[in-house]
């Protein structure tokens, strides 16, 4: 909860500054005065929804890789744009629609690539690194924990070659 408050507080400062610079603050008093009880209800629901989205975003950051989080965030933004165009009849030009479609297709392609990489690592006989056997001479284990990140590098056992046999016979 504290990280969520910090994130939102930092983001609120430039928004308030822009609101003052653009003269938006003069419209606040009449807008709040015109709100009905139903308007306050929707305003409250919107605030709770924003808090939940913020909290879940921070929780997600702790569960997935940074690239995955960026892809999820961007695909989510385009889903919101799509919802606005379809439900609220927001205008969108052909280039905007093309950009949104490319972003969504990129997110789908990334998800598919992650799925294939995970399947390759879990396959029997796999080196676990996702690299071809000749490229993976060591195995890196990267784990996350509450205290931070730990990196352990362990040499992979290599197969004996003809050179190794000659070297051992000289000893």
Short mmCIF file of C-alpha atoms in Angstrom, two decimals:
data_model
loop_
_atom_site.label_atom_id
_atom_site.label_comp_id
_atom_site.label_asym_id
_atom_site.label_seq_id
_atom_site.Cartn_x
_atom_site.Cartn_y
_atom_site.Cartn_z
CA UNK A 1 0.00 0.00 0.00
CA UNK A 2 2.83 2.47 0.71
CA UNK A 3 4.39 1.90 -2.72
CA UNK A 4 0.99 2.52 -4.30
CA UNK A 5 0.64 5.80 -2.38
CA UNK A 6 4.16 6.83 -3.39
CA UNK A 7 3.55 6.05 -7.08
CA UNK A 8 0.25 7.93 -7.14
CA UNK A 9 1.58 10.90 -5.15
CA UNK A 10 4.54 11.36 -7.48
CA UNK A 11 2.28 11.15 -10.52
CA UNK A 12 -0.22 13.58 -9.00
CA UNK A 13 2.26 16.45 -8.70
CA UNK A 14 2.80 17.03 -12.46
CA UNK A 15 -0.93 16.58 -13.08
CA UNK A 16 -1.81 19.28 -10.55
CA UNK A 17 0.85 21.57 -12.01
CA UNK A 18 -0.53 21.10 -15.52
CA UNK A 19 -4.08 21.67 -14.28
CA UNK A 20 -3.07 25.00 -12.77
CA UNK A 21 -1.07 26.03 -15.85
CA UNK A 22 -3.98 25.16 -18.16
CA UNK A 23 -6.55 26.93 -15.94
CA UNK A 24 -8.46 23.75 -15.08
CA UNK A 25 -8.55 24.60 -11.37
CA UNK A 26 -11.12 27.35 -12.04
CA UNK A 27 -13.59 24.71 -13.24
CA UNK A 28 -13.31 22.46 -10.18
CA UNK A 29 -15.67 24.34 -7.81
CA UNK A 30 -18.59 24.59 -10.29
CA UNK A 31 -18.06 20.97 -11.39
CA UNK A 32 -18.23 19.66 -7.80
CA UNK A 33 -21.22 21.91 -7.04
CA UNK A 34 -23.09 20.41 -10.01
CA UNK A 35 -22.49 16.81 -8.94
CA UNK A 36 -25.57 14.84 -7.91
CA UNK A 37 -25.53 11.98 -5.44
CA UNK A 38 -25.33 9.60 -8.40
CA UNK A 39 -22.35 11.59 -9.72
CA UNK A 40 -20.59 11.27 -6.35
CA UNK A 41 -21.30 7.53 -6.39
CA UNK A 42 -19.66 7.16 -9.80
CA UNK A 43 -16.76 9.38 -8.72
CA UNK A 44 -16.24 7.16 -5.66
CA UNK A 45 -16.43 3.98 -7.76
CA UNK A 46 -13.90 5.45 -10.17
CA UNK A 47 -11.52 6.27 -7.29
CA UNK A 48 -11.80 2.77 -5.82
CA UNK A 49 -11.27 1.28 -9.28
CA UNK A 50 -8.11 3.39 -9.73
CA UNK A 51 -6.77 2.23 -6.36
CA UNK A 52 -7.42 -1.42 -7.21
CA UNK A 53 -5.72 -1.08 -10.60
CA UNK A 54 -2.71 0.61 -9.00
CA UNK A 55 -2.42 -2.04 -6.27
CA UNK A 56 -2.75 -4.92 -8.72
CA UNK A 57 -0.16 -3.34 -11.01
CA UNK A 58 2.37 -3.25 -8.19
CA UNK A 59 1.53 -6.84 -7.23
CA UNK A 60 1.98 -7.92 -10.86
CA UNK A 61 5.40 -6.23 -11.01
CA UNK A 62 6.57 -8.55 -8.24
CA UNK A 63 5.30 -11.64 -10.04
CA UNK A 64 6.55 -11.26 -13.62
CA UNK A 65 9.61 -10.10 -15.54
CA UNK A 66 9.99 -6.41 -16.42
CA UNK A 67 9.41 -7.01 -20.13
CA UNK A 68 6.26 -9.00 -19.42
CA UNK A 69 4.98 -6.19 -17.21
CA UNK A 70 5.61 -3.59 -19.95
CA UNK A 71 3.77 -5.73 -22.51
CA UNK A 72 0.81 -6.24 -20.15
CA UNK A 73 0.67 -2.50 -19.43
CA UNK A 74 0.73 -1.53 -23.11
CA UNK A 75 -1.81 -4.16 -24.19
CA UNK A 76 -4.06 -2.99 -21.35
CA UNK A 77 -3.86 0.61 -22.57
CA UNK A 78 -4.85 -0.43 -26.06
CA UNK A 79 -7.73 -2.47 -24.67
CA UNK A 80 -8.96 0.70 -22.94
CA UNK A 81 -8.64 2.64 -26.20
CA UNK A 82 -10.57 -0.10 -28.04
CA UNK A 83 -13.30 0.00 -25.37
CA UNK A 84 -13.56 3.78 -25.75
CA UNK A 85 -13.89 3.56 -29.52
CA UNK A 86 -16.47 0.75 -29.46
CA UNK A 87 -18.58 1.72 -26.43
CA UNK A 88 -18.24 5.51 -26.26
CA UNK A 89 -17.84 6.16 -29.99
CA UNK A 90 -14.49 7.93 -29.53
CA UNK A 91 -12.99 8.88 -32.87
CA UNK A 92 -9.97 6.99 -34.18
CA UNK A 93 -8.26 7.44 -37.53
CA UNK A 94 -6.96 4.63 -39.69
CA UNK A 95 -3.35 5.17 -38.60
CA UNK A 96 -4.37 5.06 -34.92
CA UNK A 97 -6.26 1.82 -35.41
CA UNK A 98 -3.30 0.33 -37.27
CA UNK A 99 -0.96 1.33 -34.43
CA UNK A 100 -3.26 -0.24 -31.84
CA UNK A 101 -3.53 -3.45 -33.85
CA UNK A 102 0.27 -3.65 -34.22
CA UNK A 103 0.71 -3.16 -30.47
CA UNK A 104 -1.83 -5.87 -29.67
CA UNK A 105 -0.28 -8.26 -32.20
CA UNK A 106 3.13 -7.53 -30.66
CA UNK A 107 1.75 -8.42 -27.22
CA UNK A 108 0.32 -11.67 -28.56
CA UNK A 109 3.62 -12.52 -30.30
CA UNK A 110 5.54 -11.84 -27.08
CA UNK A 111 3.18 -14.06 -25.08
CA UNK A 112 3.61 -16.86 -27.62
CA UNK A 113 7.41 -16.52 -27.55
CA UNK A 114 7.40 -16.66 -23.73
CA UNK A 115 5.18 -19.75 -23.83
CA UNK A 116 7.51 -21.51 -26.28
CA UNK A 117 10.59 -20.59 -24.22
CA UNK A 118 8.96 -21.96 -21.07
CA UNK A 119 8.00 -25.18 -22.84
CA UNK A 120 11.56 -25.56 -24.19
CA UNK A 121 13.01 -25.15 -20.69
CA UNK A 122 10.62 -27.72 -19.24
CA UNK A 123 11.17 -30.28 -22.03
CA UNK A 124 13.09 -33.45 -21.08
CA UNK A 125 16.76 -33.28 -22.10
CA UNK A 126 16.70 -29.50 -22.26
CA UNK A 127 19.65 -27.58 -20.89
CA UNK A 128 17.17 -25.30 -19.13
CA UNK A 129 18.83 -22.18 -20.48
CA UNK A 130 16.77 -21.95 -23.65
CA UNK A 131 20.03 -21.90 -25.63
CA UNK A 132 21.42 -24.62 -27.89
CA UNK A 133 23.62 -27.08 -25.99
CA UNK A 134 26.85 -25.82 -27.54
CA UNK A 135 26.11 -22.26 -26.40
CA UNK A 136 25.29 -23.01 -22.78
CA UNK A 137 28.52 -23.65 -20.92
CA UNK A 138 27.17 -22.45 -17.62
CA UNK A 139 23.76 -22.29 -16.03
CA UNK A 140 22.61 -19.07 -14.40
CA UNK A 141 19.96 -19.27 -11.74
CA UNK A 142 18.19 -15.97 -11.09
CA UNK A 143 15.69 -16.01 -8.26
CA UNK A 144 13.64 -13.26 -6.71
CA UNK A 145 12.86 -13.03 -3.02
CA UNK A 146 11.55 -10.46 -0.59
CA UNK A 147 15.11 -9.33 0.15
CA UNK A 148 16.29 -8.93 -3.43
CA UNK A 149 17.71 -10.97 -6.28
CA UNK A 150 20.29 -13.73 -6.06
CA UNK A 151 22.43 -14.81 -9.03
CA UNK A 152 24.19 -18.14 -8.94
CA UNK A 153 26.40 -19.36 -11.79
CA UNK A 154 27.20 -23.05 -11.83
CA UNK A 155 29.46 -24.65 -14.44
CA UNK A 156 27.66 -27.18 -16.62
CA UNK A 157 29.30 -30.57 -16.87
CA UNK A 158 30.70 -31.00 -20.35
CA UNK A 159 31.06 -34.17 -22.30
CA UNK A 160 34.50 -35.70 -22.53
CA UNK A 161 36.15 -35.14 -25.89
CA UNK A 162 39.01 -36.90 -27.70
CA UNK A 163 41.33 -34.09 -26.56
CA UNK A 164 40.43 -34.74 -22.92
CA UNK A 165 41.25 -38.42 -23.38
CA UNK A 166 44.68 -37.56 -24.84
CA UNK A 167 45.37 -35.05 -22.06
CA UNK A 168 44.51 -37.56 -19.33
CA UNK A 169 46.78 -40.25 -20.91
CA UNK A 170 49.78 -37.88 -20.71
CA UNK A 171 49.45 -37.50 -16.95
#
